Backbone as a chain_set.jsonl record, in Angstrom:
{"seq": "QVQLVESGGGSVQSGGSLRLSCVASGYTFGDFCMGWFRQAPGKEREGVATIDRNGRTNYEDSVEGRFSISKDNAKNTLFLEMNSLQPEDTAIYYCARRLRWVDGGFCAPLERVTDYIFGGRGTQVTVSS", "coords": {"N": [[-17.905, -6.101, 12.334], [-15.477, -4.94, 10.214], [-13.392, -6.836, 8.192], [-10.472, -7.287, 6.328], [-8.475, -9.23, 4.397], [-5.488, -9.597, 2.931], [-3.629, -11.29, 0.32], [-1.16, -12.989, -1.722], [1.039, -11.542, -2.529], [4.57, -11.139, -3.367], [7.926, -11.814, -4.589], [9.183, -10.773, -7.646], [10.693, -10.66, -10.922], [11.427, -7.855, -13.027], [8.89, -7.21, -15.364], [7.408, -9.377, -14.73], [4.503, -11.097, -13.292], [1.805, -10.896, -10.929], [-0.89, -11.95, -8.803], [-3.075, -10.515, -6.701], [-5.144, -11.085, -3.834], [-8.059, -10.42, -1.855], [-9.887, -11.129, 0.895], [-12.978, -10.358, 2.186], [-14.972, -9.553, 5.077], [-17.704, -9.164, 7.412], [-19.46, -7.273, 6.499], [-21.786, -6.293, 3.888], [-20.456, -7.243, 1.105], [-20.822, -6.727, -1.688], [-22.131, -4.29, -1.834], [-20.502, -2.119, -1.562], [-17.988, 0.216, -2.713], [-14.793, -0.943, -3.63], [-11.211, -1.148, -3.28], [-7.701, -1.017, -4.256], [-4.74, -0.048, -2.697], [-1.42, 1.287, -2.313], [1.75, 1.411, -0.641], [4.882, 2.627, -0.732], [8.265, 2.424, 0.565], [9.021, 5.217, 2.557], [7.199, 6.806, 1.289], [3.9, 8.244, 0.77], [0.724, 6.618, 1.239], [-0.954, 5.496, -1.652], [-3.596, 5.539, -4.09], [-4.395, 2.794, -6.198], [-6.25, 1.297, -7.746], [-9.801, 1.156, -8.226], [-13.064, -0.335, -7.793], [-16.455, -0.17, -8.428], [-19.805, -0.698, -7.138], [-21.208, -1.581, -9.359], [-19.274, -2.604, -10.95], [-17.71, -0.839, -12.345], [-14.561, 0.477, -13.136], [-11.524, 2.131, -12.051], [-8.298, 3.491, -12.577], [-5.014, 4.235, -11.42], [-2.797, 6.37, -13.178], [-0.211, 5.304, -13.812], [-0.49, 2.561, -13.725], [-2.437, 1.874, -15.443], [-3.642, -0.226, -17.963], [-1.828, -2.182, -17.322], [-2.494, -3.289, -14.87], [-5.32, -4.997, -13.447], [-8.373, -4.75, -11.881], [-10.751, -6.685, -10.131], [-13.707, -8.441, -8.947], [-15.36, -10.916, -6.912], [-18.398, -11.264, -5.972], [-19.877, -13.323, -4.816], [-18.025, -14.712, -3.421], [-17.018, -12.889, -1.733], [-14.611, -11.567, -2.4], [-11.875, -9.682, -3.52], [-9.796, -8.839, -6.278], [-6.527, -8.247, -7.711], [-4.981, -8.167, -10.614], [-1.757, -8.114, -11.731], [0.372, -7.175, -14.202], [3.345, -7.012, -16.28], [5.144, -5.974, -14.385], [7.066, -3.489, -12.698], [10.088, -2.172, -11.182], [9.328, 0.144, -9.795], [6.84, -0.459, -8.909], [7.109, -1.705, -6.551], [6.041, -2.182, -3.301], [3.977, -2.148, -0.311], [0.88, -3.6, -0.622], [-2.471, -2.763, -0.16], [-5.753, -3.753, 0.607], [-8.911, -2.146, 0.348], [-11.912, -0.618, 1.554], [-14.597, 1.545, 0.723], [-15.188, 4.079, 3.047], [-17.772, 5.019, 3.846], [-21.07, 3.9, 3.144], [-22.443, 4.517, 0.022], [-25.174, 5.571, -1.855], [-25.734, 3.632, -4.638], [-23.231, 2.701, -4.645], [-20.874, 3.979, -5.429], [-17.454, 4.98, -6.115], [-14.996, 6.86, -4.292], [-12.665, 9.373, -5.431], [-9.356, 8.224, -6.351], [-7.297, 9.617, -5.115], [-8.29, 10.444, -2.728], [-7.567, 9.231, -0.101], [-8.347, 9.099, 2.561], [-11.02, 8.587, 2.438], [-11.366, 5.948, 2.492], [-11.195, 2.753, 4.155], [-8.867, 0.611, 5.759], [-8.381, -2.592, 6.51], [-6.539, -4.578, 6.683], [-3.203, -6.083, 6.955], [-1.796, -5.803, 4.73], [0.02, -6.782, 1.74], [3.196, -7.693, 0.667], [4.828, -6.581, -2.244], [7.488, -7.078, -4.304], [9.601, -5.987, -6.79], [12.212, -6.741, -8.821], [14.921, -5.492, -10.78]], "CA": [[-16.519, -5.658, 12.265], [-14.923, -5.119, 8.877], [-12.084, -7.484, 8.093], [-9.936, -7.385, 4.977], [-7.264, -10.041, 4.496], [-4.81, -9.647, 1.639], [-2.655, -12.336, 0.052], [-0.728, -13.088, -3.105], [2.256, -10.797, -2.841], [5.784, -11.919, -3.52], [9.052, -11.194, -5.27], [9.273, -11.137, -9.059], [11.587, -9.834, -11.724], [10.787, -6.882, -13.895], [8.135, -7.836, -16.431], [6.636, -10.486, -14.196], [3.092, -10.915, -12.942], [1.291, -11.396, -9.652], [-2.326, -11.75, -8.597], [-3.405, -10.289, -5.293], [-6.519, -11.372, -3.421], [-8.482, -9.848, -0.572], [-11.147, -11.697, 1.365], [-13.637, -9.404, 3.068], [-16.041, -10.053, 5.921], [-18.226, -8.212, 8.375], [-20.388, -6.351, 5.865], [-22.272, -6.777, 2.597], [-19.35, -6.935, 0.193], [-21.231, -6.223, -3.001], [-22.765, -2.977, -1.745], [-19.512, -1.068, -1.37], [-16.812, 0.4, -3.55], [-13.578, -1.564, -3.11], [-10.032, -0.662, -3.984], [-6.335, -1.393, -3.873], [-3.825, 1.052, -2.465], [-0.072, 0.795, -2.042], [2.651, 2.334, 0.047], [6.301, 2.323, -0.885], [9.061, 2.966, 1.678], [9.258, 6.643, 2.533], [6.177, 7.515, 0.513], [2.55, 8.172, 1.279], [-0.143, 5.62, 0.619], [-1.605, 6.014, -2.854], [-4.584, 4.68, -4.712], [-3.973, 2.057, -7.394], [-7.424, 0.979, -8.565], [-11.06, 0.961, -7.522], [-14.155, -0.948, -8.532], [-17.662, 0.182, -7.7], [-20.816, -1.738, -6.972], [-21.621, -2.074, -10.676], [-18.129, -3.127, -11.691], [-16.945, 0.2, -13.04], [-13.214, 0.526, -12.59], [-10.708, 3.336, -12.222], [-6.915, 3.14, -12.335], [-3.972, 5.258, -11.362], [-2.247, 6.446, -14.529], [0.99, 4.497, -14.05], [-0.818, 1.13, -13.796], [-3.453, 1.686, -16.492], [-3.215, -1.129, -19.025], [-0.987, -3.266, -16.784], [-3.197, -3.884, -13.743], [-6.759, -5.174, -13.632], [-9.083, -5.018, -10.634], [-12.006, -7.405, -10.321], [-14.245, -8.941, -7.684], [-16.309, -12.013, -6.935], [-19.301, -10.955, -4.861], [-20.32, -14.562, -4.182], [-16.948, -15.18, -2.543], [-16.539, -11.744, -0.944], [-13.19, -11.494, -2.705], [-11.387, -8.672, -4.443], [-8.555, -9.268, -6.923], [-5.739, -7.304, -8.501], [-4.068, -8.84, -11.531], [-0.686, -7.163, -12.042], [1.252, -7.642, -15.27], [4.428, -6.102, -16.667], [5.552, -5.291, -13.157], [8.296, -2.717, -12.757], [10.619, -1.911, -9.834], [8.592, 1.216, -9.119], [5.611, -1.024, -8.34], [7.448, -2.282, -5.256], [5.301, -1.527, -2.214], [2.995, -2.968, 0.38], [-0.418, -3.377, -1.242], [-3.563, -2.868, 0.807], [-7.148, -3.809, 0.179], [-9.65, -1.083, 1.015], [-13.338, -0.428, 1.305], [-15.002, 2.92, 0.957], [-15.553, 4.232, 4.453], [-19.211, 5.133, 4.029], [-21.914, 3.401, 2.076], [-22.988, 5.575, -0.824], [-26.211, 5.064, -2.751], [-25.158, 3.315, -5.941], [-21.947, 2.046, -4.449], [-19.827, 4.651, -6.199], [-16.154, 5.117, -5.472], [-14.378, 8.172, -4.168], [-11.451, 9.448, -6.242], [-8.206, 7.488, -5.821], [-6.428, 10.442, -4.28], [-8.926, 10.695, -1.437], [-7.233, 8.041, 0.665], [-9.082, 9.099, 3.826], [-12.384, 8.122, 2.2], [-11.317, 4.49, 2.502], [-10.693, 2.098, 5.357], [-7.91, -0.457, 5.492], [-8.464, -3.479, 7.657], [-5.541, -5.625, 6.681], [-1.788, -5.788, 7.145], [-1.212, -5.622, 3.425], [0.852, -7.847, 1.201], [4.397, -7.074, 0.073], [5.186, -6.854, -3.631], [8.845, -6.613, -4.577], [9.965, -6.206, -8.185], [13.632, -6.486, -9.029], [15.267, -5.194, -12.182]], "C": [[-15.961, -5.982, 10.887], [-13.551, -5.784, 8.969], [-11.707, -7.624, 6.637], [-8.596, -8.099, 5.059], [-6.657, -10.215, 3.109], [-3.861, -10.836, 1.54], [-2.21, -12.247, -1.399], [0.515, -12.312, -3.466], [3.456, -11.712, -2.972], [6.864, -11.118, -4.2], [9.119, -11.708, -6.696], [10.296, -10.249, -9.74], [10.768, -8.883, -12.577], [10.129, -7.59, -15.086], [7.257, -8.981, -15.975], [5.212, -10.113, -13.823], [2.803, -11.476, -11.555], [-0.21, -11.155, -9.605], [-2.588, -11.654, -7.102], [-4.87, -10.615, -5.046], [-6.795, -10.715, -2.087], [-9.834, -10.448, -0.23], [-11.734, -10.768, 2.414], [-14.723, -10.08, 3.895], [-16.526, -8.949, 6.839], [-19.183, -7.192, 7.803], [-20.837, -6.946, 4.544], [-21.314, -6.336, 1.505], [-19.805, -6.236, -1.079], [-21.812, -4.826, -2.989], [-21.764, -1.818, -1.757], [-18.495, -1.012, -2.497], [-15.629, -0.261, -2.856], [-12.376, -1.06, -3.899], [-8.737, -1.292, -3.498], [-5.504, -0.118, -3.763], [-2.44, 0.463, -2.219], [0.744, 1.872, -1.357], [4.073, 1.826, -0.068], [7.075, 2.94, 0.276], [9.304, 4.459, 1.509], [8.236, 7.454, 1.762], [4.806, 7.375, 1.17], [1.764, 7.071, 0.559], [-0.872, 6.25, -0.57], [-2.588, 5.008, -3.422], [-4.063, 4.053, -5.989], [-5.165, 1.81, -8.313], [-8.648, 0.836, -7.671], [-12.068, 0.284, -8.444], [-15.43, -0.682, -7.746], [-18.661, -0.976, -7.702], [-21.193, -2.381, -8.305], [-20.453, -2.55, -11.534], [-17.356, -2.095, -12.484], [-15.604, 0.388, -12.34], [-12.522, 1.863, -12.867], [-9.286, 2.984, -11.827], [-6.034, 4.371, -12.222], [-3.234, 5.208, -12.697], [-1.093, 5.476, -14.776], [0.695, 2.997, -14.159], [-1.861, 0.831, -14.863], [-2.9, 0.816, -17.606], [-2.34, -2.272, -18.554], [-1.7, -4.012, -15.658], [-4.68, -3.997, -14.064], [-7.398, -5.542, -12.297], [-10.398, -5.716, -10.961], [-12.498, -7.911, -8.968], [-15.2, -10.094, -7.929], [-17.221, -11.816, -5.736], [-19.741, -12.209, -4.11], [-19.295, -15.073, -3.176], [-16.371, -14.06, -1.683], [-15.047, -11.487, -1.16], [-12.911, -10.457, -3.782], [-10.047, -9.145, -4.999], [-7.839, -8.073, -7.549], [-4.747, -8.118, -9.314], [-3.036, -7.818, -11.966], [0.254, -7.794, -13.055], [2.303, -6.584, -15.586], [4.91, -5.293, -15.478], [6.923, -4.648, -13.321], [8.798, -2.457, -11.336], [9.855, -0.821, -9.079], [7.238, 0.758, -8.585], [5.852, -1.647, -6.971], [6.798, -1.489, -4.136], [4.549, -2.582, -1.42], [1.632, -2.598, -0.211], [-1.521, -3.682, -0.238], [-4.912, -2.905, 0.102], [-7.918, -2.748, 0.97], [-11.118, -1.123, 0.644], [-13.665, 1.038, 1.526], [-15.574, 3.031, 2.357], [-17.055, 4.224, 4.657], [-19.94, 4.517, 2.862], [-22.506, 4.585, 1.328], [-24.009, 4.947, -1.752], [-25.629, 4.871, -4.147], [-23.801, 2.666, -5.847], [-20.803, 2.664, -5.211], [-18.544, 4.789, -5.395], [-15.772, 6.591, -5.325], [-13.139, 8.191, -5.057], [-10.276, 8.76, -5.562], [-7.355, 8.312, -4.86], [-7.015, 10.734, -2.91], [-8.791, 9.473, -0.551], [-8.054, 7.957, 1.947], [-10.55, 8.716, 3.663], [-12.483, 6.599, 2.231], [-10.82, 3.981, 3.846], [-9.868, 0.881, 4.958], [-7.896, -1.395, 6.694], [-7.345, -4.471, 7.753], [-4.124, -5.141, 6.912], [-1.095, -5.536, 5.818], [-0.406, -6.828, 2.993], [1.992, -7.219, 0.419], [4.587, -7.548, -1.364], [6.552, -6.248, -3.876], [9.209, -6.994, -6.006], [11.419, -5.81, -8.367], [13.925, -6.296, -10.507], [16.235, -6.218, -12.746]], "O": [[-15.968, -7.133, 10.449], [-12.676, -5.35, 9.72], [-12.522, -8.031, 5.809], [-7.678, -7.618, 5.723], [-7.221, -10.878, 2.238], [-3.354, -11.326, 2.549], [-2.802, -11.526, -2.202], [1.001, -12.409, -4.592], [3.367, -12.913, -2.718], [6.747, -9.904, -4.372], [9.112, -12.915, -6.936], [10.708, -9.221, -9.203], [9.577, -9.09, -12.81], [10.733, -8.451, -15.726], [6.452, -9.499, -16.749], [4.775, -8.978, -14.009], [3.465, -12.4, -11.083], [-0.732, -10.269, -10.282], [-2.349, -12.597, -6.348], [-5.72, -10.446, -5.92], [-5.886, -10.482, -1.29], [-10.803, -10.294, -0.974], [-11.08, -10.431, 3.401], [-15.321, -11.064, 3.461], [-15.856, -7.933, 7.024], [-19.674, -6.329, 8.531], [-20.329, -7.985, 4.123], [-21.36, -5.196, 1.042], [-19.206, -5.241, -1.486], [-21.972, -4.226, -4.052], [-22.151, -0.665, -1.943], [-18.18, -2.014, -3.141], [-15.478, -0.155, -1.638], [-12.507, -0.607, -5.036], [-8.691, -1.992, -2.487], [-5.562, 0.764, -4.621], [-2.309, -0.73, -1.946], [0.471, 3.066, -1.473], [4.419, 0.753, 0.425], [6.594, 3.882, 0.907], [9.738, 4.912, 0.45], [8.395, 8.664, 1.601], [4.588, 6.503, 2.011], [2.092, 6.661, -0.554], [-1.342, 7.386, -0.499], [-2.436, 3.798, -3.259], [-3.371, 4.704, -6.771], [-5.1, 2.081, -9.512], [-8.543, 0.445, -6.508], [-11.956, 0.316, -9.67], [-15.488, -0.935, -6.543], [-18.387, -2.068, -8.2], [-21.463, -3.58, -8.369], [-20.63, -2.862, -12.711], [-16.437, -2.446, -13.223], [-15.528, 0.448, -11.112], [-12.886, 2.605, -13.779], [-9.075, 2.26, -10.853], [-6.282, 5.403, -12.847], [-3.064, 4.136, -13.278], [-1.012, 4.884, -15.852], [1.54, 2.238, -14.634], [-2.139, -0.333, -15.155], [-1.82, 1.082, -18.133], [-2.125, -3.234, -19.292], [-1.533, -5.223, -15.507], [-5.229, -3.212, -14.838], [-7.011, -6.524, -11.662], [-11.069, -5.382, -11.938], [-11.788, -7.819, -7.966], [-15.771, -10.231, -9.011], [-16.858, -12.161, -4.612], [-19.956, -12.163, -2.899], [-19.632, -15.765, -2.216], [-15.369, -14.247, -0.993], [-14.313, -11.222, -0.208], [-13.602, -10.368, -4.797], [-9.258, -9.771, -4.291], [-8.443, -7.048, -7.867], [-3.796, -8.684, -8.774], [-3.387, -6.771, -12.509], [0.862, -8.83, -12.788], [2.167, -5.419, -15.211], [5.063, -4.075, -15.561], [7.81, -5.183, -13.986], [8.017, -2.515, -10.386], [9.755, -0.869, -7.853], [6.563, 1.511, -7.883], [4.907, -2.07, -6.306], [6.979, -0.275, -4.034], [4.491, -3.75, -1.804], [1.281, -1.421, -0.289], [-1.509, -4.711, 0.437], [-5.16, -2.181, -0.862], [-7.604, -2.489, 2.132], [-11.505, -1.594, -0.426], [-13.092, 1.692, 2.397], [-16.349, 2.181, 2.795], [-17.566, 3.518, 5.526], [-19.485, 4.599, 1.721], [-23.006, 5.533, 1.933], [-23.746, 3.913, -2.367], [-25.105, 5.803, -4.757], [-23.276, 2.146, -6.831], [-19.863, 1.97, -5.601], [-18.547, 4.723, -4.166], [-16.17, 7.442, -6.121], [-12.616, 7.132, -5.403], [-10.206, 8.716, -4.333], [-6.769, 7.78, -3.917], [-6.312, 11.221, -2.024], [-9.765, 8.769, -0.282], [-8.419, 6.863, 2.377], [-11.252, 8.54, 4.658], [-13.556, 6.034, 2.022], [-10.118, 4.682, 4.575], [-10.14, 0.219, 3.957], [-7.444, -1.017, 7.775], [-7.193, -5.143, 8.772], [-3.874, -3.943, 7.046], [0.058, -5.107, 5.784], [-0.18, -7.762, 3.761], [1.778, -6.32, -0.395], [4.519, -8.74, -1.662], [6.753, -5.049, -3.682], [9.139, -8.162, -6.39], [11.801, -4.672, -8.095], [13.259, -6.87, -11.368], [16.63, -6.121, -13.908]]}, "num_chains": 1, "name": "protein.A"}
C-alpha cells in the first residue's frame, strides 16, 4: 500500500522560504518518478515539479528558479525547497508518485495530473503580502 506523508507547510510573508518533505512507503521509492503538485482554492490541481529515477527535474514555469525538488532514496523522502515565495504560491501542496512504473523511471508531463497518485492529505502553504 502506497503511503505518502507530507510535512513542512506553514505561513510566511512574501519573499520567505519553506521546505516541504514527503516520506514515502509501500513501494521501492527510488524506482519511480516523484513530484509535487498544488491546489489553490477554487482551482484545479496543478503540477509544480517532478524528479525522475535518475534525478532529472522539471518545473512549472512560474516556480522555475525559485523552487528546487530533490530526493533522498536512502530515506524514502522527497523534498521541495521553496524560495522567494509569493501570494500566488498559496495552496495545499501534495506529494505524488507516478501511477505506473515506467522503465527508466521517467516522469509524465506536469499537466498530466491523472498519471500520478496522491496518497497524502497535503500540507498547507500560505504566503501573505
